[in-house]
PDB file of C-alpha atoms in Angstrom:
ATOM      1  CA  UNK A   1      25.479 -17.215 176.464  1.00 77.00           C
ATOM      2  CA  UNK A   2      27.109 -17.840 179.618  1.00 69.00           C
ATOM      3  CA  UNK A   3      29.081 -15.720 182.388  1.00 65.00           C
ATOM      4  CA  UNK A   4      30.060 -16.214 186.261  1.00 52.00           C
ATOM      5  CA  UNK A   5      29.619 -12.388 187.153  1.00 55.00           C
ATOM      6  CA  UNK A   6      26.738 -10.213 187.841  1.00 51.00           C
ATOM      7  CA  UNK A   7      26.477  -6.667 186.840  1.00 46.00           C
ATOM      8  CA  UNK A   8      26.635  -3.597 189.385  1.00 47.00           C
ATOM      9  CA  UNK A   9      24.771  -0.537 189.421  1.00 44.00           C
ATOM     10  CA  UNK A  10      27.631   2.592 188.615  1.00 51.00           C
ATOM     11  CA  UNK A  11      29.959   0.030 186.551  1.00 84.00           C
ATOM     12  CA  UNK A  12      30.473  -0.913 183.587  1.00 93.00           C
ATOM     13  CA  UNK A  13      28.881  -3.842 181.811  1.00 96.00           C
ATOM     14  CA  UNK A  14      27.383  -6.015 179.374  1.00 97.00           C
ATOM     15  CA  UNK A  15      23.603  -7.179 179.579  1.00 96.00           C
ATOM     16  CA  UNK A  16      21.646  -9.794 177.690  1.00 95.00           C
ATOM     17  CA  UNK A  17      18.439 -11.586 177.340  1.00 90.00           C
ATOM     18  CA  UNK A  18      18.814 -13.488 180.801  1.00 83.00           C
ATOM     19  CA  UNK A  19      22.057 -12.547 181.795  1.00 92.00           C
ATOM     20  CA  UNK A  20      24.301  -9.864 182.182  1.00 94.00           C
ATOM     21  CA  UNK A  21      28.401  -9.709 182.998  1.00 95.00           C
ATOM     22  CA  UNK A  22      30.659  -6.890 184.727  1.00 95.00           C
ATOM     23  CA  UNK A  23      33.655  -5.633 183.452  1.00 94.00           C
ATOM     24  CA  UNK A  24      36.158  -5.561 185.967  1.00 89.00           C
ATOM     25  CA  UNK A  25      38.818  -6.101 183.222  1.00 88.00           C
ATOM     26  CA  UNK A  26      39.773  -7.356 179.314  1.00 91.00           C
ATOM     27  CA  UNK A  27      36.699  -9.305 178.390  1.00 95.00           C
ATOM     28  CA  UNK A  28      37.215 -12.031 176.044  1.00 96.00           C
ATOM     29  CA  UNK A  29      33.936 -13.172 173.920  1.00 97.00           C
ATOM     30  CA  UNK A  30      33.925 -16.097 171.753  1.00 96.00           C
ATOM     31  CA  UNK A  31      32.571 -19.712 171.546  1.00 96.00           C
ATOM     32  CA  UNK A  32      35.354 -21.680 173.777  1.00 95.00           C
ATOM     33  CA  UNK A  33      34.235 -22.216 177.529  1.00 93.00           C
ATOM     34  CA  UNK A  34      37.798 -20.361 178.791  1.00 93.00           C
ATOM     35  CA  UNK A  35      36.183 -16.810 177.280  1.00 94.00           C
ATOM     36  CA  UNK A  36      34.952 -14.552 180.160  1.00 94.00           C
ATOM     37  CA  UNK A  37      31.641 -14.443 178.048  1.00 96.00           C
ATOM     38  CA  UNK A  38      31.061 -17.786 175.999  1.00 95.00           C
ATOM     39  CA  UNK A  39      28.249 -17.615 172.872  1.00 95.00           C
ATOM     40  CA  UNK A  40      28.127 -21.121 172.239  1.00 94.00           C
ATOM     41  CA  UNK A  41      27.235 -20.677 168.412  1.00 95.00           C
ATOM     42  CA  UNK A  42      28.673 -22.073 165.597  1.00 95.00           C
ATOM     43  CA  UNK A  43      28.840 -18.771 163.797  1.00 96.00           C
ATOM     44  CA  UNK A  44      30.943 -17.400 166.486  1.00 97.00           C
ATOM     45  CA  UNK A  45      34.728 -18.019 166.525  1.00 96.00           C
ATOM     46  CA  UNK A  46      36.910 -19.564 168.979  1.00 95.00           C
ATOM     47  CA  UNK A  47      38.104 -16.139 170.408  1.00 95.00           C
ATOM     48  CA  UNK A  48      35.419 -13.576 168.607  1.00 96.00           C
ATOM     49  CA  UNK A  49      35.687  -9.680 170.442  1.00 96.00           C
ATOM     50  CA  UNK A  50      37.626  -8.420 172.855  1.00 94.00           C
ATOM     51  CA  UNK A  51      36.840  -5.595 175.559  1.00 94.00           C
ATOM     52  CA  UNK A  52      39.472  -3.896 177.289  1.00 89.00           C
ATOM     53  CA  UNK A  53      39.546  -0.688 179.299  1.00 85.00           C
ATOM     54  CA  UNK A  54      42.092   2.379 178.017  1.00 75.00           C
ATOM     55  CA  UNK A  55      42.078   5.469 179.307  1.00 66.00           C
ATOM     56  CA  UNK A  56      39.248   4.875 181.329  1.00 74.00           C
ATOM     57  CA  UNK A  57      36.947   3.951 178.529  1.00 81.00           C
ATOM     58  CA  UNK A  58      36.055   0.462 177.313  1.00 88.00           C
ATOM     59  CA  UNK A  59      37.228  -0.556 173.501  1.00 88.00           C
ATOM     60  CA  UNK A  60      35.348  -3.190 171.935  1.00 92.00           C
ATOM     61  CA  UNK A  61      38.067  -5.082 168.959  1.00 90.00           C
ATOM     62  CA  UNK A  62      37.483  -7.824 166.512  1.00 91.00           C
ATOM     63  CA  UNK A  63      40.169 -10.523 167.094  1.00 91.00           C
ATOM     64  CA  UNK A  64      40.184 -11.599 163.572  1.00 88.00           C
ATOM     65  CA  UNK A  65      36.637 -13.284 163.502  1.00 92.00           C
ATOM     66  CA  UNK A  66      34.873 -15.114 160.920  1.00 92.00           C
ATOM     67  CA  UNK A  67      31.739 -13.138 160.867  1.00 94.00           C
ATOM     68  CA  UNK A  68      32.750 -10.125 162.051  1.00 95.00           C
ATOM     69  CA  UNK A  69      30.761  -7.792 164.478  1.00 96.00           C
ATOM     70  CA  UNK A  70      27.845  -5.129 164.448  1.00 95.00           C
ATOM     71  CA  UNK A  71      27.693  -1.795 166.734  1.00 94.00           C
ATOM     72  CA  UNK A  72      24.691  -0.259 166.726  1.00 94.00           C
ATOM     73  CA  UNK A  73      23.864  -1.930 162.780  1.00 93.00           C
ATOM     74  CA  UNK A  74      27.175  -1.104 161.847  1.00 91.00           C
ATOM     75  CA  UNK A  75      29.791  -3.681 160.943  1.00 91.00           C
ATOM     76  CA  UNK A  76      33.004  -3.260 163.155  1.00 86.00           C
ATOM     77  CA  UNK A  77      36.416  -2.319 161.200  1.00 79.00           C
ATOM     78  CA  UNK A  78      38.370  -1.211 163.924  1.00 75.00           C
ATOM     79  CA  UNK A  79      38.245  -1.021 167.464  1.00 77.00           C
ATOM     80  CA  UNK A  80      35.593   1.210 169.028  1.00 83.00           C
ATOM     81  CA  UNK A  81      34.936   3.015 171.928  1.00 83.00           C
ATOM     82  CA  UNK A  82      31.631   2.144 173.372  1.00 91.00           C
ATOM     83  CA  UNK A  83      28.824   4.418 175.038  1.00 90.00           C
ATOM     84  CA  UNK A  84      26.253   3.805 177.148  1.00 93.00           C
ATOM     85  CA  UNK A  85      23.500   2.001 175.291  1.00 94.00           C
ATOM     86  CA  UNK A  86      25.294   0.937 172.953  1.00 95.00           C
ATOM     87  CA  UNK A  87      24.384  -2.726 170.479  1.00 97.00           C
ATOM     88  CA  UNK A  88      26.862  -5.279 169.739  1.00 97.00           C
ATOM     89  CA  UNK A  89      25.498  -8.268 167.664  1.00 97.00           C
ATOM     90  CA  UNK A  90      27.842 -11.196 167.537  1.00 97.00           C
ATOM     91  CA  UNK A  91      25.734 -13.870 165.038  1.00 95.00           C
ATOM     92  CA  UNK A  92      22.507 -13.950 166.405  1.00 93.00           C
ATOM     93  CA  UNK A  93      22.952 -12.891 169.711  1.00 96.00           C
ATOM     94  CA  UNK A  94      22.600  -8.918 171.168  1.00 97.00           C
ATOM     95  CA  UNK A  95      24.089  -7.900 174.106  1.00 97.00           C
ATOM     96  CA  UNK A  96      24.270  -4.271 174.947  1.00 97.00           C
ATOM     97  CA  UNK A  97      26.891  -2.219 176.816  1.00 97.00           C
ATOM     98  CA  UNK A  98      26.195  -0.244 179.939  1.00 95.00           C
ATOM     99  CA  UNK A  99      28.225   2.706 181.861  1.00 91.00           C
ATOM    100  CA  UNK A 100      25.802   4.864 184.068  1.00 78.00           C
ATOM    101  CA  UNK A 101      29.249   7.099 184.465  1.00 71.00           C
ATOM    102  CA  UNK A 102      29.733   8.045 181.605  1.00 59.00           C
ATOM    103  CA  UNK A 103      28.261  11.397 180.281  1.00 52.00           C
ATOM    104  CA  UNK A 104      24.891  10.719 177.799  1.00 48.00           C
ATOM    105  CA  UNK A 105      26.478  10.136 174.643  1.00 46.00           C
ATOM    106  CA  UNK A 106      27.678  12.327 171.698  1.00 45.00           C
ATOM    107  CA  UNK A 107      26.824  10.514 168.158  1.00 45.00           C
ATOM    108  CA  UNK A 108      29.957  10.545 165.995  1.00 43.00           C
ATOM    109  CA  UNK A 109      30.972   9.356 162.634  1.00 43.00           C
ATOM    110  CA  UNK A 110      34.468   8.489 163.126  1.00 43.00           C
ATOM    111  CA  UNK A 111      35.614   6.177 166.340  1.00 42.00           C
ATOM    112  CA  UNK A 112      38.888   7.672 168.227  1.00 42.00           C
ATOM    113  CA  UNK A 113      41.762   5.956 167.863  1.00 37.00           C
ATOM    114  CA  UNK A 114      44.068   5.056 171.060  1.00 34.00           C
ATOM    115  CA  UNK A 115      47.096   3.877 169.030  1.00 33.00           C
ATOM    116  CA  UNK A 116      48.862   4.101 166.167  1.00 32.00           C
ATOM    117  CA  UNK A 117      47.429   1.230 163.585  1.00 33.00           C
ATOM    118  CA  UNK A 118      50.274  -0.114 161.559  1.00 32.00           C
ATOM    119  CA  UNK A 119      49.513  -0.296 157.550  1.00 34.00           C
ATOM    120  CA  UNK A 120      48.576  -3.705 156.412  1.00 34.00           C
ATOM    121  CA  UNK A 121      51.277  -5.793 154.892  1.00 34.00           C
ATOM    122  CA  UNK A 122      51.003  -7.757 151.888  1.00 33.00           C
ATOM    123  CA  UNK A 123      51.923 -10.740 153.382  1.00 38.00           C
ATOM    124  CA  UNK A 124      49.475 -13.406 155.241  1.00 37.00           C
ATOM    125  CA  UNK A 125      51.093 -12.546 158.958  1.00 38.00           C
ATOM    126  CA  UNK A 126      49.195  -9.528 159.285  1.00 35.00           C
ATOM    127  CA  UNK A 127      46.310  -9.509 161.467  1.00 36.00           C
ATOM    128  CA  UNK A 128      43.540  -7.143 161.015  1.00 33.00           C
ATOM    129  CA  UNK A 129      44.302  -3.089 162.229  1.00 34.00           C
ATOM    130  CA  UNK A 130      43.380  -2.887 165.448  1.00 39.00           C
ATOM    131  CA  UNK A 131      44.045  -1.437 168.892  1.00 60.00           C
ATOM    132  CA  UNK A 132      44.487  -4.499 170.955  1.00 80.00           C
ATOM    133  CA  UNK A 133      45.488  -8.368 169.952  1.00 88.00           C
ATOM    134  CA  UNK A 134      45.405 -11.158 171.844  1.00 93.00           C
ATOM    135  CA  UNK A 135      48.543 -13.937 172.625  1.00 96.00           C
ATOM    136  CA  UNK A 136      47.712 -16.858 174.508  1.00 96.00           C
ATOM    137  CA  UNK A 137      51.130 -18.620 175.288  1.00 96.00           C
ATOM    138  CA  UNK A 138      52.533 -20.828 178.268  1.00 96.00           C
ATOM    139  CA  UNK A 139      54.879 -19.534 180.937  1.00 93.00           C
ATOM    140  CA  UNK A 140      57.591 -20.622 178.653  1.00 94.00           C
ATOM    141  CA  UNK A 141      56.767 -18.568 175.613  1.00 95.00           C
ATOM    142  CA  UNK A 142      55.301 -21.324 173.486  1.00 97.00           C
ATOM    143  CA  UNK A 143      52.649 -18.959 171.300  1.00 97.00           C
ATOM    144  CA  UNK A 144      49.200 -21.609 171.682  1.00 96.00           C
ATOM    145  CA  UNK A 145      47.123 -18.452 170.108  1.00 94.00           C
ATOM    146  CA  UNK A 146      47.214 -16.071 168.214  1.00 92.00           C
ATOM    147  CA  UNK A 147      50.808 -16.490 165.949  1.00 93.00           C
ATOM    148  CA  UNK A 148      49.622 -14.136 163.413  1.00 89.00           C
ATOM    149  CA  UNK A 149      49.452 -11.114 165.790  1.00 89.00           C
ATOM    150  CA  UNK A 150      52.725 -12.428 167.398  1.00 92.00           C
ATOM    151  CA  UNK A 151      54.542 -12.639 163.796  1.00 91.00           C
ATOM    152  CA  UNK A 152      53.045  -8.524 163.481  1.00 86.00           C
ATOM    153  CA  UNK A 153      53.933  -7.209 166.738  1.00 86.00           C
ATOM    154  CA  UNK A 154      57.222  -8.840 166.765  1.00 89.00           C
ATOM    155  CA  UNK A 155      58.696  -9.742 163.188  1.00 88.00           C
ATOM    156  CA  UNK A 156      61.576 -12.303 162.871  1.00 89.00           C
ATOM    157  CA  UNK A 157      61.964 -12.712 166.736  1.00 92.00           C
ATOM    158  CA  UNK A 158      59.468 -15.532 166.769  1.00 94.00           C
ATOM    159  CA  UNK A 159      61.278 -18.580 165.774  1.00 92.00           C
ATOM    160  CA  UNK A 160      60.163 -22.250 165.738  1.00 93.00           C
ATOM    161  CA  UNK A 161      62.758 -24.740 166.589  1.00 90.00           C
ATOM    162  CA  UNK A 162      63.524 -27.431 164.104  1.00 92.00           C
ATOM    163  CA  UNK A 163      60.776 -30.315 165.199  1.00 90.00           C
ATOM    164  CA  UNK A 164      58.730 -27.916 167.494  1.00 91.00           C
ATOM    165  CA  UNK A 165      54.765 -27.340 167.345  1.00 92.00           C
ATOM    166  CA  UNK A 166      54.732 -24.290 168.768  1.00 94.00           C
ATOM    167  CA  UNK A 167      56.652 -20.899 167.530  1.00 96.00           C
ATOM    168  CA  UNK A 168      58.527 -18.999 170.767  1.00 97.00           C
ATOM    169  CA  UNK A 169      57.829 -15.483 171.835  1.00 96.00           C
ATOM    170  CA  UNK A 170      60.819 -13.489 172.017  1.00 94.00           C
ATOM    171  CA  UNK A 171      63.266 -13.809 174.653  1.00 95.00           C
ATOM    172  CA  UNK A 172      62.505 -10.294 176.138  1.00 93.00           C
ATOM    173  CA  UNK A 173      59.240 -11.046 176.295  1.00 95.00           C
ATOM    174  CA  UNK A 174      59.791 -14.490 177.819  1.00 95.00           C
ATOM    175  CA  UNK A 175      62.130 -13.448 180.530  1.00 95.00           C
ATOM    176  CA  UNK A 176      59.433 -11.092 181.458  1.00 95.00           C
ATOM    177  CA  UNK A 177      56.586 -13.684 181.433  1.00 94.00           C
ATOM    178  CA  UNK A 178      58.741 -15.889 183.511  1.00 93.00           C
ATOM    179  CA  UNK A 179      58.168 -13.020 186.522  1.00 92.00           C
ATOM    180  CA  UNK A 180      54.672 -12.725 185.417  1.00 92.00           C
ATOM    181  CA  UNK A 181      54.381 -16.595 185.983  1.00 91.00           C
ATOM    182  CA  UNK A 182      56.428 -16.347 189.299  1.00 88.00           C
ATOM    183  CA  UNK A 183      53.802 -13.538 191.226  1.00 80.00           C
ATOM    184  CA  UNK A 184      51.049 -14.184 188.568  1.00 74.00           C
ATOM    185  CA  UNK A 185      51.261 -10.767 187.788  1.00 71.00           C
ATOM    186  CA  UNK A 186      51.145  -8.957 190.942  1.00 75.00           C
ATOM    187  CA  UNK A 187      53.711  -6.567 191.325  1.00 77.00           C
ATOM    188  CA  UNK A 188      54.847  -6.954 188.019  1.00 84.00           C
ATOM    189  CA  UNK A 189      54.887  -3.688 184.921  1.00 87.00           C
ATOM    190  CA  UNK A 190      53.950  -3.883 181.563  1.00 89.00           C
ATOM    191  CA  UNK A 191      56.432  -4.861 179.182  1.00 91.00           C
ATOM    192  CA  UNK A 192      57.441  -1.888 176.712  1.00 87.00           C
ATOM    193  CA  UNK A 193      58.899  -2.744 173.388  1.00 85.00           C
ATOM    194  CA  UNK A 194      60.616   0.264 171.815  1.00 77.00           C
ATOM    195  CA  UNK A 195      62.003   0.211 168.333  1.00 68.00           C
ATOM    196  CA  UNK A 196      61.964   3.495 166.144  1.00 60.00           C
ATOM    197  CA  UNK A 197      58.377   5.042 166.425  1.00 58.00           C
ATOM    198  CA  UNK A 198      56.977   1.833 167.334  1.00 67.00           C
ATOM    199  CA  UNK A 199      55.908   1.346 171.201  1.00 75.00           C
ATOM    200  CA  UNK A 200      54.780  -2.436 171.768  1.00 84.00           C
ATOM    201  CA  UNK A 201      53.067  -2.793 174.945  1.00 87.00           C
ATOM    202  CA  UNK A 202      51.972  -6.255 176.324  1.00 91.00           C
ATOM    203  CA  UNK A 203      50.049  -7.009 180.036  1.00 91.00           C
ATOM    204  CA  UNK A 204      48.784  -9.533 181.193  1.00 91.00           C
ATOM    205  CA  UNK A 205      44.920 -10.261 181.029  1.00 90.00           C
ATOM    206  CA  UNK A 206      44.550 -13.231 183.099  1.00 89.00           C
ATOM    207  CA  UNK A 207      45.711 -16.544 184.097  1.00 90.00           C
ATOM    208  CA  UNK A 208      44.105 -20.019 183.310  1.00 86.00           C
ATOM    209  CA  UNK A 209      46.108 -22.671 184.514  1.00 83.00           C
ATOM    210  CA  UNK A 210      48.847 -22.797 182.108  1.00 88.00           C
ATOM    211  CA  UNK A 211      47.384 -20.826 179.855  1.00 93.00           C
ATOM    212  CA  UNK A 212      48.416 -16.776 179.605  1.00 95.00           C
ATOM    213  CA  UNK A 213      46.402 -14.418 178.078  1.00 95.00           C
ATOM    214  CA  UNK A 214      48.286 -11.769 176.736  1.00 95.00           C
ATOM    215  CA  UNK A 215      47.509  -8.133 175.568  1.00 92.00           C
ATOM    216  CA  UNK A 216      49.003  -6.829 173.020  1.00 90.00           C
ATOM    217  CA  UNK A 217      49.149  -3.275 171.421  1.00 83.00           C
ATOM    218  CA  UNK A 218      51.515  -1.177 169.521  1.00 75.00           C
ATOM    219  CA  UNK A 219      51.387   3.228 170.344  1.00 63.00           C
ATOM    220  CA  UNK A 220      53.259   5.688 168.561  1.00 53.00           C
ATOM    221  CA  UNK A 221      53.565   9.545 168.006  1.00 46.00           C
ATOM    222  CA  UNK A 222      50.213   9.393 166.067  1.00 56.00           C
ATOM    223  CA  UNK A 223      47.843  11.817 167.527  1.00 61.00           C
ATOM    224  CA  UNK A 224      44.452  10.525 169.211  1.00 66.00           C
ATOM    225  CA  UNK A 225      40.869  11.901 169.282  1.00 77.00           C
ATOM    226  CA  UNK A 226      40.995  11.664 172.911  1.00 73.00           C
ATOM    227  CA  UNK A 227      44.195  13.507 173.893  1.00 77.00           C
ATOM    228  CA  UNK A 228      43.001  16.045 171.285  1.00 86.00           C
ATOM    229  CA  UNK A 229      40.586  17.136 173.457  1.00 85.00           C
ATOM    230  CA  UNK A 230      42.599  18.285 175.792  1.00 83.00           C
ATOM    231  CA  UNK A 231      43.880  20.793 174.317  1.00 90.00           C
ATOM    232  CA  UNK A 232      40.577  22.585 174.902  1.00 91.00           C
ATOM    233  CA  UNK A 233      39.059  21.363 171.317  1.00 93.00           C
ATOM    234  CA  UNK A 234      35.742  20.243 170.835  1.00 92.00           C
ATOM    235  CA  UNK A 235      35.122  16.288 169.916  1.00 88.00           C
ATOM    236  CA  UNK A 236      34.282  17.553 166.094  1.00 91.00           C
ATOM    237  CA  UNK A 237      37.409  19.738 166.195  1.00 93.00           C
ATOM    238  CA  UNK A 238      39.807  16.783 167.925  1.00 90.00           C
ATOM    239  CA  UNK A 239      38.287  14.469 165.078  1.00 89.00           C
ATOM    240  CA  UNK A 240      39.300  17.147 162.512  1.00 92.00           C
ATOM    241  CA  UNK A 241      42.675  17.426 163.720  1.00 92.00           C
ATOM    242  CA  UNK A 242      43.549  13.840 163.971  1.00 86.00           C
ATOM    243  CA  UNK A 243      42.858  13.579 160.269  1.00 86.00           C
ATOM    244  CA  UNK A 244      44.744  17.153 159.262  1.00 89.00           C
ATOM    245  CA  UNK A 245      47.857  14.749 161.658  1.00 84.00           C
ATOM    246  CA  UNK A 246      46.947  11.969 159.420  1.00 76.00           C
ATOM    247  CA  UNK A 247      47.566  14.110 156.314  1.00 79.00           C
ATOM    248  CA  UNK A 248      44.095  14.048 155.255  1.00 85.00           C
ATOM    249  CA  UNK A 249      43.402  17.486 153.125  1.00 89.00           C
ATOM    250  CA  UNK A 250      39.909  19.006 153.748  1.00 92.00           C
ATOM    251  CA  UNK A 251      37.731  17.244 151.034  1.00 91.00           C
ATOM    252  CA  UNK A 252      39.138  14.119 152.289  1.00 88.00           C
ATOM    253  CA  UNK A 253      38.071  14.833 155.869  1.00 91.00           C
ATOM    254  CA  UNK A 254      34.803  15.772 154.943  1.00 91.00           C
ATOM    255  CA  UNK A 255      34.172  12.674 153.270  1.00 88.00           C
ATOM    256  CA  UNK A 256      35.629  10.326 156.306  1.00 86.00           C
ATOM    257  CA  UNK A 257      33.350  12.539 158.837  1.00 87.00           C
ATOM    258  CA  UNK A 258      30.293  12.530 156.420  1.00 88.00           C
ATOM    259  CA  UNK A 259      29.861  16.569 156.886  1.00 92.00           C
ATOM    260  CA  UNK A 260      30.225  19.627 154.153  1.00 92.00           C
ATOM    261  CA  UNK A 261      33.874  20.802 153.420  1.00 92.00           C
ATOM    262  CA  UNK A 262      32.958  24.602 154.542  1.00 94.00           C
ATOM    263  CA  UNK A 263      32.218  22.249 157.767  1.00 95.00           C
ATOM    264  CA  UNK A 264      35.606  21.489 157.840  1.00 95.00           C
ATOM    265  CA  UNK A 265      36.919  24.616 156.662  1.00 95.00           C
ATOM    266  CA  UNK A 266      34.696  26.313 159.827  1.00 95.00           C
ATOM    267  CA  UNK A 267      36.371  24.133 162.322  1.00 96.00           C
ATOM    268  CA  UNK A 268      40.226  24.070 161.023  1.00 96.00           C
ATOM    269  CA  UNK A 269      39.507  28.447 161.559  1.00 96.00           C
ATOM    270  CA  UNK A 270      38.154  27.772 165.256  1.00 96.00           C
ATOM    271  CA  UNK A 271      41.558  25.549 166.162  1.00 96.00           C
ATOM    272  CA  UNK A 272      43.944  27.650 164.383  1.00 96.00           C
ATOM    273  CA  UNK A 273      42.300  30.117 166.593  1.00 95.00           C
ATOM    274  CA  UNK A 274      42.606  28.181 169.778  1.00 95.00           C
ATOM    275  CA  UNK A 275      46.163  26.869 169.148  1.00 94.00           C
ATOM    276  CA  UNK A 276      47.243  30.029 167.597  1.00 94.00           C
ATOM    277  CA  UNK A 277      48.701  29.365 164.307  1.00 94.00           C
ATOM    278  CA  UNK A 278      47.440  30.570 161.102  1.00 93.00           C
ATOM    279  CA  UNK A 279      48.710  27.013 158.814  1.00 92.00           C
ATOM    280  CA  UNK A 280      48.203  23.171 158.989  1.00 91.00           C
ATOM    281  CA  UNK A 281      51.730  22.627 159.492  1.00 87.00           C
ATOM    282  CA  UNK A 282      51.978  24.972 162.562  1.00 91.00           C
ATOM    283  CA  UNK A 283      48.722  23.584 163.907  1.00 92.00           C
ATOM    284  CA  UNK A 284      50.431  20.138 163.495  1.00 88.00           C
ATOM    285  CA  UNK A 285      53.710  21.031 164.916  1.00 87.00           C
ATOM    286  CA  UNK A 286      52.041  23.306 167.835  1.00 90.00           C
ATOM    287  CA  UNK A 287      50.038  19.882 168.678  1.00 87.00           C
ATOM    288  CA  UNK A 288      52.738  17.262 168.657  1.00 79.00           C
ATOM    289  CA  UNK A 289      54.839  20.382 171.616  1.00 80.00           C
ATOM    290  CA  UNK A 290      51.875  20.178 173.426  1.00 83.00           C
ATOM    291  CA  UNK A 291      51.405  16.702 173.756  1.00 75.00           C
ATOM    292  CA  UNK A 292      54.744  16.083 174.507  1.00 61.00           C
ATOM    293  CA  UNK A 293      54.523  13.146 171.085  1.00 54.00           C
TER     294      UNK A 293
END
């Protein structure tokens, strides 16, 4: 494996045998030498995991790989926030994630979701639910990577001119990579996509030459784990709730979070009792005020 940066004490990073990498932003891991961390194994795919920092924590993603990824033994099926200490196996190779700021860690059996993960569609377009996709495209717009996500994210506004190689972002998003191109970035906001519920955001990663990298993720009034907890629950209650906001009923929950339904019956009394309400629907409602969603 190869990097260019070295890891600081009091940030976060990723260590391996003989090497080690800080995460000063989106972290790209795959087999091509333009990655910010490059495995050169065959079993590894061009663009393999991503890392990005949300909300002040760092999300490790599959981009769609061929053989997947493991945290701590388990396979990866949607993105994950990491902890300190924490095992990622892509093929052969272990690299392990370190944040001395964080506080020790609190084994869960659910990971927190940051957005809103569209259902899968039928159809071949859709990429694999997760919290962040990559585009790589030029400053004009021509997608070079990653067309599937583009075709999710933004439907029937990516065309392909008769005779062309490459299909186009959409115009919106090309007028605003145009001022991306001009400052390379500085200076220059996220673009927001708003249509119904949905909330497409895209940033820019980095610049490579010619070549934009492009983050891509889609929010929506779905609640999180995370902002959960600030309405003065407890991680096990926050997880609760997002699934009683997902429509789960209480067997169901208990079966997703591995723990006895009187479990879950114990914690849905404690946040009725801390938000009030005596019914799921109030407790819902009373959450969705609160959070402004």
């Amino acid at each position: 494996m190869s990097a260019t940066t070295k890891a600081e004490t009091g940030q976060a990073c990723l260590k391996w045998g003989g090497g080690s990498l800080l995460l000063s932003g989106p972290c790209v891991i795959g087999r091509r030498s333009d990655n910010d961390l490059q495995i050169n194994n065959v079993q590894v795919s061009r663009r393999h995991a991503l890392l990005m920092n949300y909300n002040n924590d760092w999300w490790l993603n599959d981009l769609g790989s061929r053989n997947g990824i493991l945290v701590n033994g388990l396979r990866l099926t949607s993105a994950r926030r990491l902890r300190d200490g924490d095992e990622i196996r892509i093929a052969n190779h272990r690299i392990i994630f370190h944040n001395s700021s964080q506080s020790p860690p609190h084994h869960s059996s659910i990971i927190g979701k940051t957005t809103q993960v569209a259902e899968p569609a039928s159809d071949e377009t859709s990429p694999p639910a997760a919290t962040c996709e990559l585009i790589i495209a030029t400053e004009n717009g021509e997608i070079l990577e990653g067309e599937k996500a583009a075709h999710w994210y933004f439907g029937k506004t990516v065309e392909r001119s008769p005779g062309a190689s490459c299909y186009m972002l959409p115009t919106s998003v090309r007028q605003w990579l145009e001022l991306v191109a001009v400052g390379n970035g500085v200076g220059v906001s996220p673009l927001e996509i708003k249509s119904g519920e949905r909330r497409v955001v895209m940033s820019l990663a980095r610049r490579r030459e010619e070549r934009f990298f492009l983050l891509v993720r889609e929010e929506s009034a779905k609640i999180s784990i995370e902002r959960l907890q600030n309405l003065d629950l407890t991680e096990r209650e926050a997880e609760v709730m997002h699934w009683v906001c997902e429509g789960k009923k209480n067997p169901e929950i208990a079966e997703i979070l591995a723990i006895a339904p009187r479990a879950v019956n114990h914690h849905i009394e404690h946040i009725f009792k801390k938000l009030g309400v005596d019914n799921r629907q109030k407790a819902i409602k009373t959450v969705m005020e609160r959070l402004a969603v």
